[in-house]
Backbone as CSV, one residue per row, in Angstrom:
resi,resn,N_x,N_y,N_z,CA_x,CA_y,CA_z,C_x,C_y,C_z
1,PRO,-5.172,6.918,-13.221,-5.622,6.542,-11.884,-4.530,5.849,-11.071
2,LEU,-4.581,6.040,-9.802,-3.575,5.531,-8.874,-3.415,4.015,-8.946
3,LEU,-4.515,3.305,-9.063,-4.484,1.839,-9.023,-4.790,1.208,-10.372
4,ASP,-4.627,1.968,-11.423,-4.957,1.517,-12.775,-4.297,0.180,-13.110
5,GLY,-5.124,-0.798,-13.457,-4.619,-2.085,-13.896,-4.136,-3.009,-12.803
6,LEU,-4.308,-2.644,-11.541,-3.776,-3.465,-10.461,-4.801,-4.389,-9.808
7,LEU,-6.089,-4.135,-10.028,-7.109,-4.859,-9.268,-8.172,-5.496,-10.145
8,PRO,-8.675,-6.654,-9.709,-9.808,-7.251,-10.398,-11.099,-6.522,-9.996
9,ASP,-12.184,-6.813,-10.688,-13.493,-6.305,-10.267,-13.802,-6.857,-8.882
10,ASP,-14.536,-6.091,-8.099,-14.942,-6.515,-6.753,-13.748,-6.855,-5.861
11,ALA,-12.698,-6.098,-5.972,-11.474,-6.355,-5.211,-11.680,-6.100,-3.720
12,VAL,-10.861,-6.781,-2.930,-10.761,-6.541,-1.494,-9.329,-6.072,-1.240
13,VAL,-9.202,-4.899,-0.622,-7.886,-4.300,-0.395,-7.756,-3.941,1.081
14,ILE,-6.620,-4.286,1.663,-6.335,-3.881,3.035,-5.332,-2.743,2.993
15,LEU,-5.650,-1.662,3.693,-4.739,-0.539,3.850,-4.205,-0.569,5.282
16,VAL,-2.900,-0.595,5.423,-2.281,-0.568,6.743,-1.761,0.851,6.946
17,THR,-2.441,1.586,7.819,-2.194,3.019,7.950,-1.871,3.388,9.394
18,PRO,-0.589,3.490,9.713,-0.235,3.903,11.067,-0.765,5.309,11.362
19,ILE,-1.173,5.509,12.574,-1.574,6.847,13.016,-0.401,7.374,13.833
20,ASP,0.301,8.349,13.288,1.467,8.858,13.997,1.267,10.309,14.397
21,THR,2.227,10.819,15.113,2.108,12.165,15.672,2.140,13.257,14.603
22,GLU,2.673,12.965,13.411,2.722,13.980,12.362,1.353,14.222,11.731
23,ALA,0.481,13.215,11.784,-0.849,13.368,11.190,-1.703,14.244,12.101
24,PRO,-2.464,15.165,11.509,-3.347,15.992,12.332,-4.360,15.118,13.070
25,LYS,-4.658,15.468,14.303,-5.612,14.705,15.120,-6.942,14.565,14.387
26,GLY,-7.434,13.330,14.314,-8.722,13.087,13.695,-8.714,13.043,12.179
27,ARG,-7.546,13.044,11.554,-7.475,13.052,10.091,-6.483,12.023,9.586
28,LEU,-6.735,11.583,8.365,-5.777,10.742,7.656,-4.948,11.636,6.756
29,ILE,-3.771,11.159,6.364,-2.964,11.956,5.447,-3.514,11.806,4.030
30,MET,-3.219,12.763,3.176,-3.806,12.829,1.840,-3.595,11.569,0.989
31,PRO,-2.405,10.942,0.966,-2.273,9.726,0.153,-3.250,8.625,0.593
32,GLN,-3.481,8.500,1.875,-4.435,7.501,2.364,-5.849,7.841,1.913
33,VAL,-6.218,9.103,2.026,-7.561,9.543,1.631,-7.761,9.334,0.129
34,GLN,-6.778,9.722,-0.673,-6.877,9.545,-2.123,-7.026,8.076,-2.502
35,THR,-6.284,7.220,-1.826,-6.340,5.798,-2.116,-7.707,5.224,-1.755
36,ILE,-8.210,5.576,-0.587,-9.533,5.109,-0.173,-10.582,5.570,-1.172
37,ARG,-10.531,6.836,-1.566,-11.527,7.355,-2.505,-11.480,6.613,-3.845
38,GLU,-10.276,6.395,-4.363,-10.184,5.701,-5.648,-10.692,4.266,-5.530
39,LEU,-10.373,3.590,-4.447,-10.863,2.227,-4.251,-12.382,2.198,-4.169
40,LEU,-12.969,3.145,-3.457,-14.427,3.215,-3.377,-15.031,3.506,-4.745
41,ASP,-14.392,4.373,-5.520,-14.870,4.655,-6.877,-14.841,3.408,-7.753
42,GLN,-13.907,2.492,-7.462,-13.800,1.237,-8.217,-14.679,0.130,-7.620
43,HIS,-15.465,0.478,-6.625,-16.363,-0.466,-5.950,-15.603,-1.593,-5.262
44,ALA,-14.412,-1.285,-4.799,-13.628,-2.257,-4.041,-14.041,-2.200,-2.570
45,ALA,-13.847,-3.310,-1.870,-14.011,-3.331,-0.421,-12.690,-2.875,0.178
46,VAL,-12.747,-1.896,1.066,-11.545,-1.326,1.665,-11.552,-1.613,3.160
47,ILE,-10.510,-2.269,3.614,-10.350,-2.540,5.039,-9.134,-1.730,5.480
48,THR,-9.339,-0.812,6.404,-8.256,0.059,6.852,-7.942,-0.252,8.306
49,VAL,-6.691,-0.599,8.561,-6.273,-0.987,9.912,-4.934,-0.339,10.249
50,GLN,-4.645,-0.284,11.534,-3.320,0.114,11.987,-2.432,-1.136,12.001
51,PRO,-1.114,-0.968,11.993,-0.223,-2.133,11.909,-0.488,-3.192,12.971
52,GLN,-0.792,-2.785,14.179,-0.992,-3.767,15.250,-2.262,-4.601,15.072
53,GLU,-3.184,-4.172,14.203,-4.395,-4.947,13.936,-4.328,-5.726,12.623
54,TYR,-3.255,-5.561,11.877,-3.180,-6.148,10.539,-3.311,-7.670,10.550
55,SER,-2.495,-8.346,11.322,-2.489,-9.800,11.329,-3.861,-10.358,11.709
56,ARG,-4.476,-9.797,12.731,-5.803,-10.244,13.176,-6.841,-10.010,12.087
57,SER,-6.791,-8.858,11.447,-7.747,-8.532,10.382,-7.575,-9.450,9.184
58,LEU,-6.343,-9.732,8.823,-6.054,-10.641,7.720,-6.621,-12.036,8.012
59,ALA,-6.465,-12.486,9.242,-6.950,-13.817,9.638,-8.476,-13.909,9.619
60,MET,-9.168,-12.806,9.763,-10.629,-12.815,9.784,-11.246,-12.969,8.391
61,LEU,-10.469,-12.727,7.346,-10.994,-12.823,5.984,-11.158,-14.276,5.554
62,LYS,-12.248,-14.570,4.849,-12.475,-15.921,4.334,-11.556,-16.220,3.150
63,THR,-11.233,-15.183,2.367,-10.304,-15.328,1.252,-9.240,-14.241,1.364
64,ALA,-8.125,-14.482,0.742,-7.022,-13.519,0.799,-7.409,-12.228,0.078
65,PRO,-6.899,-11.085,0.536,-7.176,-9.835,-0.166,-6.485,-9.824,-1.529
66,ASP,-6.988,-8.977,-2.407,-6.390,-8.844,-3.741,-5.128,-7.998,-3.708
67,LEU,-5.017,-7.154,-2.687,-3.859,-6.268,-2.568,-3.783,-5.760,-1.139
68,VAL,-2.557,-5.578,-0.660,-2.306,-4.932,0.634,-1.441,-3.715,0.340
69,ILE,-1.858,-2.572,0.880,-1.102,-1.332,0.719,-0.752,-0.843,2.112
70,CYS,0.517,-0.567,2.332,0.917,-0.135,3.679,1.780,1.116,3.611
71,ASP,1.919,1.719,4.751,2.814,2.850,4.918,4.245,2.309,4.952
72,SER,5.181,3.084,4.484,6.582,2.642,4.435,7.122,2.258,5.805
73,GLN,6.655,2.927,6.857,7.178,2.615,8.187,6.710,1.251,8.700
74,ALA,5.710,0.670,8.064,5.185,-0.633,8.496,5.520,-1.754,7.519
75,VAL,6.269,-1.469,6.465,6.452,-2.445,5.390,7.128,-3.730,5.859
76,HIS,8.104,-3.656,6.745,8.796,-4.870,7.183,7.842,-5.798,7.937
77,GLN,7.062,-5.249,8.846,6.092,-6.044,9.589,5.039,-6.628,8.653
78,VAL,4.505,-5.790,7.778,3.425,-6.226,6.887,3.924,-7.321,5.951
79,MET,5.108,-7.186,5.411,5.644,-8.215,4.509,5.823,-9.552,5.232
80,LYS,6.238,-9.527,6.494,6.389,-10.764,7.261,5.053,-11.456,7.480
81,GLU,3.996,-10.676,7.656,2.688,-11.220,8.012,1.792,-11.492,6.802
82,THR,2.204,-11.071,5.620,1.384,-11.229,4.419,1.746,-12.524,3.699
83,PRO,0.737,-13.347,3.356,1.036,-14.567,2.591,1.754,-14.221,1.287
84,ALA,2.656,-15.087,0.882,3.489,-14.834,-0.306,2.675,-14.586,-1.564
85,GLU,1.489,-15.182,-1.670,0.686,-15.034,-2.888,-0.105,-13.729,-2.946
86,VAL,-0.074,-12.944,-1.870,-0.840,-11.689,-1.831,0.071,-10.529,-2.223
87,PRO,-0.273,-9.792,-3.283,0.537,-8.629,-3.663,0.508,-7.568,-2.569
88,CYS,1.656,-6.977,-2.349,1.783,-5.960,-1.307,2.623,-4.806,-1.847
89,THR,2.200,-3.589,-1.558,2.948,-2.413,-1.982,2.801,-1.334,-0.918
90,THR,3.390,-0.183,-1.171,3.280,0.932,-0.239,2.592,2.115,-0.925
91,PHE,2.085,3.015,-0.100,1.505,4.244,-0.638,2.561,4.990,-1.449
92,SER,3.799,5.001,-0.960,4.880,5.716,-1.656,5.118,5.157,-3.052
93,ILE,5.120,3.846,-3.181,5.341,3.237,-4.491,4.175,3.548,-5.425
94,LEU,2.950,3.473,-4.903,1.788,3.789,-5.747,1.861,5.219,-6.279
95,PHE,2.232,6.157,-5.416,2.288,7.553,-5.855,3.492,7.814,-6.749
96,SER,4.580,7.075,-6.567,5.712,7.183,-7.496,5.287,6.695,-8.870
97,ARG,4.525,5.612,-8.871,3.999,5.059,-10.132,3.074,6.058,-10.818
98,LEU,2.266,6.745,-10.030,1.305,7.714,-10.569,2.014,8.957,-11.115
99,LYS,2.980,9.464,-10.366,3.578,10.759,-10.693,4.894,10.670,-11.446
100,GLY,5.500,9.492,-11.461,6.807,9.374,-12.087,6.798,8.428,-13.260
101,ASP,7.956,8.188,-13.777,8.142,7.271,-14.899,8.589,5.933,-14.313
102,MET,7.621,5.098,-13.935,7.930,3.858,-13.237,8.832,2.925,-14.044
103,PRO,8.642,2.752,-15.353,9.578,1.891,-16.091,11.031,2.387,-15.982
104,MET,11.223,3.705,-16.025,12.573,4.237,-15.897,13.103,4.013,-14.475
105,LEU,12.252,4.215,-13.477,12.672,3.998,-12.091,13.052,2.542,-11.859
106,LEU,12.268,1.626,-12.388,12.586,0.205,-12.255,13.886,-0.150,-12.967
107,ALA,14.095,0.422,-14.141,15.338,0.173,-14.871,16.530,0.661,-14.058
108,GLY,16.346,1.753,-13.337,17.415,2.288,-12.501,17.821,1.339,-11.391
109,THR,16.883,0.531,-10.894,17.229,-0.408,-9.833,18.146,-1.514,-10.332
110,ASP,18.120,-1.786,-11.634,18.996,-2.826,-12.190,20.473,-2.464,-12.084
111,VAL,20.800,-1.202,-12.043,22.212,-0.806,-12.012,22.759,-0.704,-10.588
112,ILE,21.898,-0.807,-9.587,22.371,-0.695,-8.197,23.454,-1.721,-7.904
113,LYS,23.282,-2.936,-8.380,24.260,-3.990,-8.120,25.628,-3.676,-8.732
114,ASP,25.672,-2.802,-9.736,26.923,-2.465,-10.416,27.608,-1.218,-9.854
115,LEU,26.977,-0.558,-8.892,27.579,0.651,-8.322,28.839,0.312,-7.553
116,LYS,29.834,1.153,-7.666,31.108,0.961,-6.970,31.225,1.994,-5.852
117,GLU,31.772,1.558,-4.745,31.983,2.481,-3.636,33.144,3.413,-3.980
118,ILE,32.995,4.667,-3.676,34.046,5.649,-3.999,34.869,5.941,-2.769
């Protein structure tokens, strides 16, 4: 599962989903739909907002969300507005985790600091 092991029971998750010109009118893109469906299957509360509504929506909650998932194009804004104690990730990272070998990918990031310019 996409969110396996990431959420407590009765989780509250905010999805920050920009609506851009590439998305078909009146539809969400498949990663967003898959994420919403899996969260609903887990009986999580799902709050879906566009980036410009994120801060206001976050402020309306009585308690912090268990997870924030955003589109890569909104990650800088969302990270600035998200309290440090709230886990935040992107749809891209979740799907990389689902479809790839995340431990190997993470290990690969350790060598970035050792790369030499050619």
